[in-house]
Amino acid sequence: MKILKQNQLRSLIISVIVSVAVLIIFVSFSGPVGLLEYDIRIINGFSDNSSLPLVIWCASEQSDLGGRALQERDDFSWRVRTDMWGNPHFVCTMKWDRKRKKFDAFKVSRDVRRCSLLRKCSWLVTENGFFFSDDEINWKKDFSWP
């Protein structure tokens, strides 16, 4: 086993530092780098709203997913790719009858832990409120309608 001479060691360290610097510059100019993907799903869980859909509109600073009118048991889903800066943050506005509620459908700082290893974040919206699940079996009420 050869021992690296001091100059060779310096050259190696400088090469590593330059490589890391180039990588950081490349990432900065090429935009966010996706680290993890999460599946977000919103389900209309109303028991009887055949004449009145649940209207939703979801967006982040980077992406507007548009509006949807969900009939009973319909759902709307999308995939989110996080980046090294803690983005994205999706906010949805829900409207049902005369009620309206704006909420964080996906927020990296909150959801990277609670969406489990499967990276599944599901919302069930009912007359009684908004329920969250990471497996669509066990639902926990997060908040109520105003």
Short mmCIF file of C-alpha atoms in Angstrom, two decimals:
data_model
loop_
_atom_site.label_atom_id
_atom_site.label_comp_id
_atom_site.label_asym_id
_atom_site.label_seq_id
_atom_site.Cartn_x
_atom_site.Cartn_y
_atom_site.Cartn_z
CA MET A 1 0.00 0.00 0.00
CA LYS A 2 1.54 3.25 -1.11
CA ILE A 3 1.39 6.34 1.03
CA LEU A 4 0.32 9.43 -0.84
CA LYS A 5 2.84 12.15 -0.89
CA GLN A 6 1.82 15.46 0.61
CA ASN A 7 1.47 17.13 -2.81
CA GLN A 8 -0.71 14.32 -4.12
CA LEU A 9 -2.91 14.59 -1.05
CA ARG A 10 -3.26 18.36 -1.53
CA SER A 11 -4.17 17.85 -5.17
CA LEU A 12 -6.78 15.29 -4.23
CA ILE A 13 -8.35 17.59 -1.61
CA ILE A 14 -8.40 20.52 -4.06
CA SER A 15 -10.02 18.32 -6.72
CA VAL A 16 -12.74 17.24 -4.30
CA ILE A 17 -13.40 20.84 -3.21
CA VAL A 18 -13.58 22.05 -6.82
CA SER A 19 -15.92 19.19 -7.74
CA VAL A 20 -18.26 19.98 -4.87
CA ALA A 21 -18.20 23.70 -5.77
CA VAL A 22 -19.03 22.93 -9.41
CA LEU A 23 -21.87 20.66 -8.31
CA ILE A 24 -23.32 23.37 -6.05
CA ILE A 25 -23.11 25.95 -8.85
CA PHE A 26 -24.75 23.55 -11.31
CA VAL A 27 -27.59 22.78 -8.90
CA SER A 28 -28.13 26.49 -8.22
CA PHE A 29 -28.48 27.32 -11.91
CA SER A 30 -30.45 24.27 -12.93
CA GLY A 31 -33.18 24.78 -10.31
CA PRO A 32 -34.37 22.58 -7.47
CA VAL A 33 -33.25 19.00 -7.37
CA GLY A 34 -35.94 16.49 -6.54
CA LEU A 35 -35.18 14.50 -3.44
CA LEU A 36 -38.38 12.66 -2.60
CA GLU A 37 -41.78 12.23 -4.21
CA TYR A 38 -45.06 12.26 -2.29
CA ASP A 39 -48.52 11.28 -3.48
CA ILE A 40 -51.22 13.73 -2.38
CA ARG A 41 -54.88 12.73 -2.61
CA ILE A 42 -58.07 14.57 -1.65
CA ILE A 43 -61.26 12.52 -1.43
CA ASN A 44 -64.81 13.83 -1.31
CA GLY A 45 -66.14 11.88 1.67
CA PHE A 46 -69.54 13.53 1.95
CA SER A 47 -72.32 11.03 2.55
CA ASP A 48 -74.85 12.73 0.28
CA ASN A 49 -73.84 15.65 -1.88
CA SER A 50 -75.14 14.45 -5.23
CA SER A 51 -76.57 17.88 -6.01
CA LEU A 52 -73.74 19.91 -4.51
CA PRO A 53 -70.12 19.04 -5.39
CA LEU A 54 -67.08 19.76 -3.26
CA VAL A 55 -65.19 22.44 -5.20
CA ILE A 56 -61.42 22.51 -4.70
CA TRP A 57 -58.57 24.63 -6.02
CA CYS A 58 -54.96 23.73 -5.25
CA ALA A 59 -51.72 25.57 -5.99
CA SER A 60 -48.16 26.15 -4.87
CA GLU A 61 -45.91 29.11 -5.64
CA GLN A 62 -44.51 27.16 -8.60
CA SER A 63 -47.59 25.32 -9.86
CA ASP A 64 -51.33 25.95 -10.13
CA LEU A 65 -53.21 22.66 -10.33
CA GLY A 66 -56.49 24.37 -11.12
CA GLY A 67 -59.98 23.79 -9.83
CA ARG A 68 -62.09 20.66 -9.64
CA ALA A 69 -65.68 19.88 -8.73
CA LEU A 70 -65.69 16.53 -6.91
CA GLN A 71 -68.90 14.56 -6.65
CA GLU A 72 -69.45 12.06 -3.85
CA ARG A 73 -66.43 9.68 -3.52
CA ASP A 74 -64.54 11.41 -6.35
CA ASP A 75 -60.92 12.24 -5.70
CA PHE A 76 -58.16 14.47 -6.97
CA SER A 77 -54.53 13.44 -6.69
CA TRP A 78 -51.11 14.63 -7.74
CA ARG A 79 -47.46 13.85 -7.11
CA VAL A 80 -45.14 16.30 -5.39
CA ARG A 81 -41.36 16.29 -5.68
CA THR A 82 -39.56 17.96 -2.81
CA ASP A 83 -36.32 19.83 -3.22
CA MET A 84 -33.34 20.65 -1.04
CA TRP A 85 -34.87 24.01 -0.05
CA GLY A 86 -38.03 22.59 1.54
CA ASN A 87 -40.40 23.19 -1.36
CA PRO A 88 -43.15 22.84 -2.47
CA HIS A 89 -45.99 24.00 -0.27
CA PHE A 90 -49.45 23.26 -1.70
CA VAL A 91 -52.47 25.15 -0.42
CA CYS A 92 -56.02 24.12 -1.32
CA THR A 93 -59.24 26.05 -1.01
CA MET A 94 -62.35 23.95 -0.43
CA LYS A 95 -65.87 25.19 -1.01
CA TRP A 96 -69.02 23.32 -0.11
CA ASP A 97 -72.40 25.04 -0.04
CA ARG A 98 -71.72 28.32 1.81
CA LYS A 99 -68.66 27.03 3.63
CA ARG A 100 -65.13 27.75 2.52
CA LYS A 101 -61.83 26.54 3.99
CA LYS A 102 -58.23 27.13 2.91
CA PHE A 103 -55.66 24.64 4.21
CA ASP A 104 -52.16 23.29 3.67
CA ALA A 105 -52.62 20.13 1.62
CA PHE A 106 -48.87 19.50 1.61
CA LYS A 107 -46.22 21.30 3.62
CA VAL A 108 -42.72 19.79 3.65
CA SER A 109 -41.85 20.76 7.22
CA ARG A 110 -45.01 19.05 8.50
CA ASP A 111 -45.59 16.20 6.07
CA VAL A 112 -42.20 14.57 5.53
CA ARG A 113 -42.68 12.88 8.90
CA ARG A 114 -46.40 12.19 8.94
CA CYS A 115 -46.78 10.86 5.39
CA SER A 116 -44.89 7.69 6.43
CA LEU A 117 -42.31 5.72 4.54
CA LEU A 118 -44.81 5.22 1.71
CA ARG A 119 -44.86 9.01 1.21
CA LYS A 120 -48.65 8.99 0.91
CA CYS A 121 -50.63 12.01 2.16
CA SER A 122 -54.40 11.61 1.90
CA TRP A 123 -57.24 13.91 2.90
CA LEU A 124 -60.85 12.84 3.40
CA VAL A 125 -63.19 15.84 3.40
CA THR A 126 -66.59 15.28 5.02
CA GLU A 127 -69.45 17.24 6.56
CA ASN A 128 -67.64 16.81 9.90
CA GLY A 129 -64.27 18.16 8.82
CA PHE A 130 -60.94 17.32 7.24
CA PHE A 131 -59.30 13.99 8.06
CA PHE A 132 -55.70 12.99 7.32
CA SER A 133 -54.24 9.53 6.66
CA ASP A 134 -50.94 8.10 5.48
CA ASP A 135 -52.50 4.72 4.62
CA GLU A 136 -56.18 5.53 3.80
CA ILE A 137 -57.26 3.10 6.53
CA ASN A 138 -56.65 5.07 9.72
CA TRP A 139 -58.07 8.59 9.51
CA LYS A 140 -57.41 11.34 12.05
CA LYS A 141 -59.40 14.56 12.15
CA ASP A 142 -57.13 17.54 11.52
CA PHE A 143 -59.68 20.36 11.62
CA SER A 144 -63.32 21.30 11.10
CA TRP A 145 -65.13 23.53 8.67
CA PRO A 146 -65.32 27.17 9.85
#
